Each structure stands twice: as structure tokens, then as C-alpha cells.
Short mmCIF file of C-alpha atoms in Angstrom, two decimals:
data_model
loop_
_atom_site.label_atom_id
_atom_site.label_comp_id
_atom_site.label_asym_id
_atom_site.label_seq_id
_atom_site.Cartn_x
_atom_site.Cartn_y
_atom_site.Cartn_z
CA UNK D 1 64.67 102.49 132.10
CA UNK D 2 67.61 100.42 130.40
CA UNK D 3 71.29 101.66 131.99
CA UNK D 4 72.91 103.41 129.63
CA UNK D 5 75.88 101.10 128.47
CA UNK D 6 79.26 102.94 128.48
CA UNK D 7 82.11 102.65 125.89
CA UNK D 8 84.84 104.17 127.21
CA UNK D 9 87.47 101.75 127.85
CA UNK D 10 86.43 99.99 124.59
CA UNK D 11 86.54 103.47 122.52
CA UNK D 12 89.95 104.57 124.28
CA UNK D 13 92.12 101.73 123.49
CA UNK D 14 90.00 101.67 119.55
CA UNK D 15 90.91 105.39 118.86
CA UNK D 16 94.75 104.87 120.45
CA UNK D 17 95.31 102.10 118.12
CA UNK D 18 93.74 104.10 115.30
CA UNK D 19 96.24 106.95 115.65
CA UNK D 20 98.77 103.78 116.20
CA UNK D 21 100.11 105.21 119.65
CA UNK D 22 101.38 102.86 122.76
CA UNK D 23 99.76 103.57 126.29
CA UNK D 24 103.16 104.70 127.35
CA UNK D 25 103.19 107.39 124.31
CA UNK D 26 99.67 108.94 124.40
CA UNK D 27 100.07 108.74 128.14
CA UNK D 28 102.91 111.10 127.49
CA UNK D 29 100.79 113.56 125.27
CA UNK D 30 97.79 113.51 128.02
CA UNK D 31 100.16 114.24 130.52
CA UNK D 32 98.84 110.95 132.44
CA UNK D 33 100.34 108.10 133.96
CA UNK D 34 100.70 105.39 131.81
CA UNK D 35 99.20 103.05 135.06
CA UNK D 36 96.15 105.56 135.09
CA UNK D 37 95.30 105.39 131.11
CA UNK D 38 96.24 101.38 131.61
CA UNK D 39 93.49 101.31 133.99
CA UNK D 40 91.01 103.35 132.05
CA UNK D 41 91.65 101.35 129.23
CA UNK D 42 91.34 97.96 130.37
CA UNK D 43 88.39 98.69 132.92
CA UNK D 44 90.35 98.26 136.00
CA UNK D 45 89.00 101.79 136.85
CA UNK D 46 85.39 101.80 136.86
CA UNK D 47 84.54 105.11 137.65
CA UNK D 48 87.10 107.42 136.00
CA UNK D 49 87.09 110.99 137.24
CA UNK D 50 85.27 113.60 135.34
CA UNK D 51 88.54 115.84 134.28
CA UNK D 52 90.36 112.39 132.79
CA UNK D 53 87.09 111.80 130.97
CA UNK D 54 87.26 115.26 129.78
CA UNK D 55 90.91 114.92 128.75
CA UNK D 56 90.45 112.03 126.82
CA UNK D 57 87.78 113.38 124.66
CA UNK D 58 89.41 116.71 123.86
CA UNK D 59 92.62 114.81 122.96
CA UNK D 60 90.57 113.07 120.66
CA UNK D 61 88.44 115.91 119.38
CA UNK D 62 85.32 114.07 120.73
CA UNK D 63 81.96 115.20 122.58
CA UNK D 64 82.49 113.38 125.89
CA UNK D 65 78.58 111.83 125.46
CA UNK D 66 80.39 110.59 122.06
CA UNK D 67 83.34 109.13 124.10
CA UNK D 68 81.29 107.95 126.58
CA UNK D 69 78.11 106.26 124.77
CA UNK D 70 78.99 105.75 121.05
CA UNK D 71 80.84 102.74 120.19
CA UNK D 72 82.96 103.97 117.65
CA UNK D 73 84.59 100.88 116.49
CA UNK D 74 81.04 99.92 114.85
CA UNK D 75 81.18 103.27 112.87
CA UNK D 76 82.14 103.54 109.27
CA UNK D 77 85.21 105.26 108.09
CA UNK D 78 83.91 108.11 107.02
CA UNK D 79 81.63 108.67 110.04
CA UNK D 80 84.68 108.14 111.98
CA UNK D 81 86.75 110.96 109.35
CA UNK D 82 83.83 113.32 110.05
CA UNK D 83 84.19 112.75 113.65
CA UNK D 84 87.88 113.41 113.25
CA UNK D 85 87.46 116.51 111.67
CA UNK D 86 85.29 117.93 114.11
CA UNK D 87 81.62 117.24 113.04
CA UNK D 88 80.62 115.37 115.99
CA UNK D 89 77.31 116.26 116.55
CA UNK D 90 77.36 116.31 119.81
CA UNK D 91 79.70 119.06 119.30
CA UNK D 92 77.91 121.19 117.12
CA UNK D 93 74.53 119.98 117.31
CA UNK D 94 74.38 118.93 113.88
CA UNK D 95 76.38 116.86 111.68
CA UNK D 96 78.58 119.74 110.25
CA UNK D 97 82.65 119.79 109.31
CA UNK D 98 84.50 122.99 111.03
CA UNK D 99 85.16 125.36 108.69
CA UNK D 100 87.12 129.12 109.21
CA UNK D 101 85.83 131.64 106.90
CA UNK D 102 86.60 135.24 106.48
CA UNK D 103 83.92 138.37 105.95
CA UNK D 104 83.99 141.59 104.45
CA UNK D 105 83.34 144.69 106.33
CA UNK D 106 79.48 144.06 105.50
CA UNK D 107 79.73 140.24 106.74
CA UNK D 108 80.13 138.80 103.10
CA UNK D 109 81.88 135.61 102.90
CA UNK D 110 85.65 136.28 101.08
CA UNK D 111 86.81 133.94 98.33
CA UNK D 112 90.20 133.01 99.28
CA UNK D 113 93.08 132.46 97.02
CA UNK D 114 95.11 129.65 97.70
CA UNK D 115 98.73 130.43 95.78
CA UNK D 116 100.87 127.88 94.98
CA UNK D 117 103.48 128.98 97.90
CA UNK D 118 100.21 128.72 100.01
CA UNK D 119 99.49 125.10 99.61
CA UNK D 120 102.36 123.90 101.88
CA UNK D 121 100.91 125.36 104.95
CA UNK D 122 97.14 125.19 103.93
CA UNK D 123 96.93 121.75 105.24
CA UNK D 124 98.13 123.12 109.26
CA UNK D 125 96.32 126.43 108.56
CA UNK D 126 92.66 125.37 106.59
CA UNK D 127 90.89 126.53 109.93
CA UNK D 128 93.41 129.13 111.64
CA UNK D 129 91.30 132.40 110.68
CA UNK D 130 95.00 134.16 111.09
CA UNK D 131 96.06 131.73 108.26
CA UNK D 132 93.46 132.60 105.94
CA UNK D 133 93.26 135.93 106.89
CA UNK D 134 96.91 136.49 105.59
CA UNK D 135 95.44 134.88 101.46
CA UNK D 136 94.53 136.95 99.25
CA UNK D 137 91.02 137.38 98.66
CA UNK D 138 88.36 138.95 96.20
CA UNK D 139 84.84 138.78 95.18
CA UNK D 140 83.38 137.49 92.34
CA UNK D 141 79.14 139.05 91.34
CA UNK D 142 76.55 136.50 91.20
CA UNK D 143 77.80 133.25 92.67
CA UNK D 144 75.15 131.48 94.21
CA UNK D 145 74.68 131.89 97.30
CA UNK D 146 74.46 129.68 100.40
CA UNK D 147 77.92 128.43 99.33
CA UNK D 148 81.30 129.00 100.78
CA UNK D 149 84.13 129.30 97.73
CA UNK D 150 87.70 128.71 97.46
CA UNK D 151 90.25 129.42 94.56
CA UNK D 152 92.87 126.61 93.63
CA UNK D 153 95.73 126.52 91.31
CA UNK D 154 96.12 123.39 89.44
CA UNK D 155 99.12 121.62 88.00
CA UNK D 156 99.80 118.84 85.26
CA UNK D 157 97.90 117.10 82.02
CA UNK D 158 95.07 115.39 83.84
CA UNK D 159 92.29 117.23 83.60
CA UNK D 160 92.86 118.06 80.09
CA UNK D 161 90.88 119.75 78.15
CA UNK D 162 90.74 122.12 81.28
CA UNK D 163 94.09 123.78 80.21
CA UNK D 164 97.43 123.37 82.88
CA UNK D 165 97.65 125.96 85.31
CA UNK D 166 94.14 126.63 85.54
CA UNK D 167 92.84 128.36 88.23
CA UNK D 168 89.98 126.31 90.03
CA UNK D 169 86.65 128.31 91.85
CA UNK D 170 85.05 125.56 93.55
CA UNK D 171 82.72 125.33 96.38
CA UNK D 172 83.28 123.67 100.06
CA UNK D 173 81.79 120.19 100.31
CA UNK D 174 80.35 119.64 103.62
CA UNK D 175 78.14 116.65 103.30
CA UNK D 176 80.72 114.12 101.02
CA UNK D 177 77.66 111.58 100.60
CA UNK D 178 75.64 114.42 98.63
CA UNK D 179 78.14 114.30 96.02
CA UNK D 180 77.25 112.92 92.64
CA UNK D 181 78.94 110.06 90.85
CA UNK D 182 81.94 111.41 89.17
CA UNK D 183 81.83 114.84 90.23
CA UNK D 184 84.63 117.38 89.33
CA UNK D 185 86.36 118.43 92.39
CA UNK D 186 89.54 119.79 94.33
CA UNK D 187 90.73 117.00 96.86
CA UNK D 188 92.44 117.83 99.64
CA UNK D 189 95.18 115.62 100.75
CA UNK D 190 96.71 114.89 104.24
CA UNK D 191 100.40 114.73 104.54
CA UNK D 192 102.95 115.25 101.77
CA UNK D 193 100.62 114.64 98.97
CA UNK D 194 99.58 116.79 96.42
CA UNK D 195 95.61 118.73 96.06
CA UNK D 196 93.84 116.77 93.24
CA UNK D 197 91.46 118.00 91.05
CA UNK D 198 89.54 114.89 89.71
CA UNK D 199 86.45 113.37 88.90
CA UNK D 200 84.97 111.91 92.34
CA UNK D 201 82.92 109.03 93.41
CA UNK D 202 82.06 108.19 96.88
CA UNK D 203 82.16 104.42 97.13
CA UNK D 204 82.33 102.26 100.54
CA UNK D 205 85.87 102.05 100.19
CA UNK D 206 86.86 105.66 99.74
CA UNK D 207 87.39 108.11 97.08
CA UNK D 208 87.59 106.44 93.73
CA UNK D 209 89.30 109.48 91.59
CA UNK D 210 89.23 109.85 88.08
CA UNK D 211 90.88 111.75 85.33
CA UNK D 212 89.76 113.81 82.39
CA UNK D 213 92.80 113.31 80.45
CA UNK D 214 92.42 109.00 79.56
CA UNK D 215 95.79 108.69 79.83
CA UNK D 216 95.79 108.63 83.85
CA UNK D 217 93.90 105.60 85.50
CA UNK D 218 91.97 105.57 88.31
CA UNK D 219 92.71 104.97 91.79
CA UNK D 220 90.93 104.95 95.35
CA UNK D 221 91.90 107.16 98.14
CA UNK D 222 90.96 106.16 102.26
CA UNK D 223 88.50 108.66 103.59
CA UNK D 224 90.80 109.56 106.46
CA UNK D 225 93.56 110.64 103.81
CA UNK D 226 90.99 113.42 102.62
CA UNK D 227 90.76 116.69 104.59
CA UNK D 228 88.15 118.77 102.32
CA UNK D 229 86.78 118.32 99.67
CA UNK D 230 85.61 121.24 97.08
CA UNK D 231 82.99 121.07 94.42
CA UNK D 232 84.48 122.49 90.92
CA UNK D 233 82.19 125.36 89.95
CA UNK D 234 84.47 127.22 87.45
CA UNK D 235 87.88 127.49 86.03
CA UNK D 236 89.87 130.43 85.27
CA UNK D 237 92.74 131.01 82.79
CA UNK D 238 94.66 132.71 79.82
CA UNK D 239 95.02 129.86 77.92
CA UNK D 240 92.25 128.63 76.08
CA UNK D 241 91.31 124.83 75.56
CA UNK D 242 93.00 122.90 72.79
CA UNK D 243 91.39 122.93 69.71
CA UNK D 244 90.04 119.14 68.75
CA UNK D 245 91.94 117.51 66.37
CA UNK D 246 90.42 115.09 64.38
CA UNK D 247 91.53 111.96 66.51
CA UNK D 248 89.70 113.43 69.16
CA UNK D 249 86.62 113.38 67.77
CA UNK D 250 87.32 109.96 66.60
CA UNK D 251 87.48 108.49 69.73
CA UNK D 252 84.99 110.51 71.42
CA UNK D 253 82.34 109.12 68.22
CA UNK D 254 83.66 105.12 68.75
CA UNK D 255 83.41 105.81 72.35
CA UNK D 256 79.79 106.69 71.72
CA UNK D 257 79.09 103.63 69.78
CA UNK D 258 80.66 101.56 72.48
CA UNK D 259 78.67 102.86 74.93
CA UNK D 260 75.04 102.36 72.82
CA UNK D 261 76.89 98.40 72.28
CA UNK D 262 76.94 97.97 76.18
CA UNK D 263 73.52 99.30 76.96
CA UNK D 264 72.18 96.77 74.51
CA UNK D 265 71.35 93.54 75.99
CA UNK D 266 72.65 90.45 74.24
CA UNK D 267 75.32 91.90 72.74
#
């Protein structure tokens, strides 16, 4: 039998440089010695002991197998965002994001409401049961099932028709590749940036997000600026959709025609 070949010092300096830390600081969060990780990392220690191993991985949210026998610098970004996340299937035993959920007294899945003065903290809190525990939550007959939901308020003109304000029932994404070419969905951001709900495409780049209203343009977001992503099953609101106006239909008719021109060939 082949030796297995191990990754470690190749896969410890890769994810370091990835989270764009110096030996000196992420020695400082592992509570190592920078001479130690220095060691690890350029191979100098051959046989690292079992609790630095350890360490390393659950620093990095990794399996230690993962750590160990993956090299994850040949891994695409959004195998590497999944990994990130916590879907390392050596974790779980099958390729599956972490998500917190909350039940009803007879084990129902909750659909949580995510207010407005919610959002701030969703990104720290998405999967601290406490966290969700404390939104407020409700139940809405026949959804189909096998499906975990979420409730989203929306803000802004770009998914017009859907009228501003709306509030968005969608449905957790857990395998991003299964999604359709422009499907309608709530994007959650990292950092300071805002939940989208757009049209979404899953190229090799990232997300490629798109707007109902024409007047936005599209633009690509990096797989590891997405934390979830949820699959638009229903929007809720007082106001009803503007009525067409005549210019509306317009367009929507010499769009048509434009697209019949382009599916022509030599034209």
C-alpha cells in the first residue's frame, strides 16, 4: 500500500495566508510559539504532536483527516467556502452547511423572522440557537416540506415589481450548485454589507447577481463573501404591485421581439 502523503505544513501556511495572518499573529491566537508553528509550517518538525495537530484544525474549523490529507490549495473556492462554513465532510459525514434551527413543542421546524433591527447581529448569531431563539417566529399551513424557511425584510427599487418593503419567505440553500440560472434569492453578506435579494447565477467566479428592476446592473460577488444563501419562495406585503403602464408593456413586447431576433441564426 501507497503512504499516505500528508499536507499539513503545505495546508497550514495556505489557510494562514488565506485569512492574511503572520506566523507571529495566528501564533498569538493558537496560543503557540511562533518558533513551534514556524516549524510546523515549514516542515522542520516532522512529526508534530497530536494536540498541535488538533489545534490547528479546530482553529481552522477543519476535520484533522482534512488538515492532514486534503490539499486544500487545489480546491475551488467554493469547496474551500463550504469547508469554511463548516461542511467538511469529514465533519459531518456528508457534505452539509451547519445550520441552527428552532422546533415547536411537537418538533416542527419554526419560521424565523428576521426584523430589520435583527439583521445587524444575524451575521454573528445565524447559528447561536440563543440568537434565534430570541426572533420572532410563526407558522405558516402547507409549505412544503423537507425545507427549512426564513422570513426577510427587503429594502429599495430593485426587485421591482415585487413592491419595497416586502417581506421575503424563502427557503435555506444548502447545496449552492443545485441552484438554477437566475434564481430569485436572499443573499447573505459577510461584513458591513447589506442582505440582497436578487436574481442568482452560480458561475466559476462567484455569484453573478441580478436585478428585477433594469435600472440596476449586474455584478459578481466572491463565494467567500456569501454566508447563506435562501431560495425566494414567497413575498408578503400591503402594498400591491404597480399597475403596468403602457411603457411597460412596450418594452416588455420589443424585448420579446429582440429576443426571437437573437435566437435566429443569421441575423
Amino acid at each position: 500500500m501507497d503512504a499516505q502523503e500528508i499536507f499539513l505544513k503545505e495546508n497550514l501556511k495556505f489557510l494562514r495566508q488565506r485569512k492574511k495572518l503572520t506566523q507571529e499573529a495566528l501564533a498569538e491566537l493558537l496560543d503557540m510559539s511562533r518558533v513551534k508553528l514556524k516549524a510546523i509550517e515549514t516542515g522542520t518538525t516532522v512529526n508534530p504532536s497530536i494536540p498541535d495537530v488538533i489545534l490547528i484544525a479546530r482553529y481552522f474549523k477543519l476535520a484533522t483527516d482534512t488538515l492532514l490529507t486534503v490539499n486544500l490549495a487545489k480546491l475551488g473556492e467554493l469547496k474551500l467556502r463550504e469547508l469554511e462554513s463548516g461542511s467538511d465532510v469529514y465533519l459531518t459525514g456528508k457534505n452539509l452547511r451547519v445550520l441552527a434551527i428552532t422546533q415547536t413543542q411537537d418538533s416542527k421546524e419554526n419560521v424565523e423572522y428576521v426584523p430589520i433591527k435583527a439583521k445587524a447581529g444575524y451575521r454573528a448569531g445565524h447559528t447561536d440557537p440563543e440568537y434565534l431563539a430570541a426572533l420572532p417566529k410563526f407558522n405558516i399551513p402547507n409549505l412544503p416540506s423537507g425545507y427549512t424557511y426564513r422570513m426577510f425584510p427587503t429594502s429599495g427599487d430593485s426587485m421591482l415589481p415585487i413592491p419595497e418593503g416586502s417581506d421575503i419567505l424563502a427557503r435555506y440553500v444548502q447545496d449552492w450548485l443545485s441552484l438554477k440560472p437566475a434564481t430569485l434569492c436572499i443573499v447573505i453578506l459577510i461584513g458591513d454589507q447589506e442582505f440582497v435579494f436578487k436574481q442568482v447565477t452560480i458561475t466559476d467566479e462567484g455569484l453573478l447577481l441580478h436585478s428585477l428592476n433594469k435600472l440596476y446592473e449586474d455584478y459578481l460577488v466572491e463565494f467567500s463573501d456569501v454566508l447563506e444563501i435562501w431560495e425566494y419562495y414567497s413575498f408578503h406585503s400591503k402594498n400591491l404591485p404597480d399597475e403596468l403602464t403602457e411603457l411597460t408593456q412596450v418594452i416588455r413586447e420589443i424585448r420579446k421581439l429582440e429576443d426571437k431576433i437573437t435566437l435566429k441564426p443569421g441575423l
